Amino acid sequence: MILHNFNAGPSVLPKEVFEEASRAVIDFNNTGLSILEIGHRTPLFQPVMEEARGLVKELMDLDADHEVLFLHGGATTQFMQVPMNLLNENEIAAYTETGTWANKATKEAKLFGHVEIAGSSKGTNYTTIPKDLTVTPTAAYLHITTNETIAGTQWHQLPYDCGVPLVADMSSDILSRVMDFNKFDLIYAGAQKNMGAAGVNIVVVNKNILGKVNRKIPTVLDYQNHIKEGSMLNTPPVFAVYVAMLTLRWLRNKGGVAAIEKENNAKAKLLYDTLDSLPLFVTPVAREDRSKMNAVFIMKDQQLEAEFLALCKKEGMIGVKGHRSVGGFRVSMYNAVTIESVKAITDLMKHFALSHS
Ligand SMILES: *Cc1c(COP(=O)(O)O)cnc(C)c1O
């Protein structure tokens, strides 16, 4: 049976990436050595790290001030590493309150300085993205979560002109759409949703915003040390960096971010058009704020949800059950999810609706 994987994370990657990565576990680049047994400071791995960093620079069209790092600890470590490096104790950082992930980031920032909420969608139970932000002009930075993976919302108008350095958690929509990446002073993302395997996160940082806090920063948590060492301060997660590099290569060969954005738009359109045409399914998310990565929806008659989930399972649809905090369904349509997979699930939704009409 053909499986269609809509997991929210870790998620499906391109088949070529799985194949090449599995070959490298046995024999990396015809060296007779596994990628798992080579030293990170060798002529074998050094070019992998350099290519991965270079591909991010190329795909995001970054200027010379923006540095690319591959670090440990997932996006969750960035929740604290960002304020530790950017926020003095007596300063304010502006955060947007848009759902589970933004709120986790906010909680960590409060450990390091003052936090103001620049915009919130709490009042709509996180089914919207705030449109009018109020940012104190002296704030150290504004933090946004460009795609809320659990709530199923996404920033479509980015607050580029907020007047303070802009920081973004892009874990679930990184490199899925064209943005002016240079307008962000810091971008971070766990790799396991849209650009690789679990175990590494990417940080893109404008080096001009660093070195301005007066607290002592532990060596491994100071971005400046990682920049100095070319993202090789300590042993990087070698295999995860390699898988990210293969995924980035795949994206570049497809035509880059603009090309994948077209595909992502077509997939999201198919999914949401189907949802809107079937009264059986409803999405709580405001139309203009719908995520193109994670479609969150429920059934009008919630008694039927278990039956649809069972049908999904029988037909090889993986990862369709909604997050435990929201219920219903979540269909994640990251870069590597094909339009054929989205077609398969929308056909199943239509079939199910027809059989219950
Ligand atoms: C998954 C996710 C995280 C957490 O990532 P970890 O790598 O598990 O720490 C943070 N932010 C967003 C938006 C996510 O989707």
CSV table of C-alpha atoms and ligand atoms in Angstrom, one decimal, residues 8 73-77 79 101-102 145-150 169-172 188-193 200-201 334, ligand 1:
chain,number,residue,atom,x,y,z
A,8,ALA,CA,3.6,17.3,11.9
A,73,GLY,CA,19.0,21.4,21.3
A,74,GLY,CA,16.1,22.0,19.0
A,75,ALA,CA,14.0,25.1,18.7
A,76,THR,CA,13.2,24.7,22.4
A,77,THR,CA,16.8,25.6,23.3
A,79,PHE,CA,13.6,29.9,23.3
A,101,TRP,CA,4.9,27.7,20.6
A,102,ALA,CA,5.0,31.5,20.8
A,145,THR,CA,6.3,32.5,15.4
A,146,THR,CA,5.8,32.6,11.7
A,147,ASN,CA,3.7,29.4,11.6
A,148,GLU,CA,1.9,28.0,14.7
A,149,THR,CA,2.1,24.3,14.1
A,150,ILE,CA,-0.6,23.3,16.6
A,169,ASP,CA,10.8,31.0,15.1
A,170,MET,CA,10.3,29.4,11.7
A,171,SER,CA,10.4,25.8,12.8
A,172,SER,CA,7.4,24.7,10.8
A,188,TYR,CA,15.7,29.8,14.2
A,189,ALA,CA,14.1,26.5,13.4
A,190,GLY,CA,14.3,22.9,14.4
A,191,ALA,CA,15.2,20.9,11.3
A,192,GLN,CA,12.7,18.0,11.7
A,193,LYS,CA,9.6,19.6,10.1
A,200,VAL,CA,19.8,19.9,14.7
A,201,ASN,CA,18.4,23.4,14.5
A,334,TYR,CA,5.5,20.5,4.4
B,1,LIG,C1,8.1,21.8,16.8
B,1,LIG,C2,8.2,23.2,17.1
B,1,LIG,C3,9.1,23.7,18.1
B,1,LIG,C4,9.9,22.8,19.0
B,1,LIG,O1,10.9,22.2,18.4
B,1,LIG,P1,11.9,21.2,19.2
B,1,LIG,O2,12.9,20.9,18.1
B,1,LIG,O3,11.1,20.0,19.6
B,1,LIG,O4,12.5,21.9,20.3
B,1,LIG,C5,9.2,25.0,18.3
B,1,LIG,N1,8.5,25.9,17.6
B,1,LIG,C6,7.6,25.5,16.6
B,1,LIG,C7,6.9,26.5,15.8
B,1,LIG,C8,7.5,24.2,16.3
B,1,LIG,O5,6.7,23.7,15.4
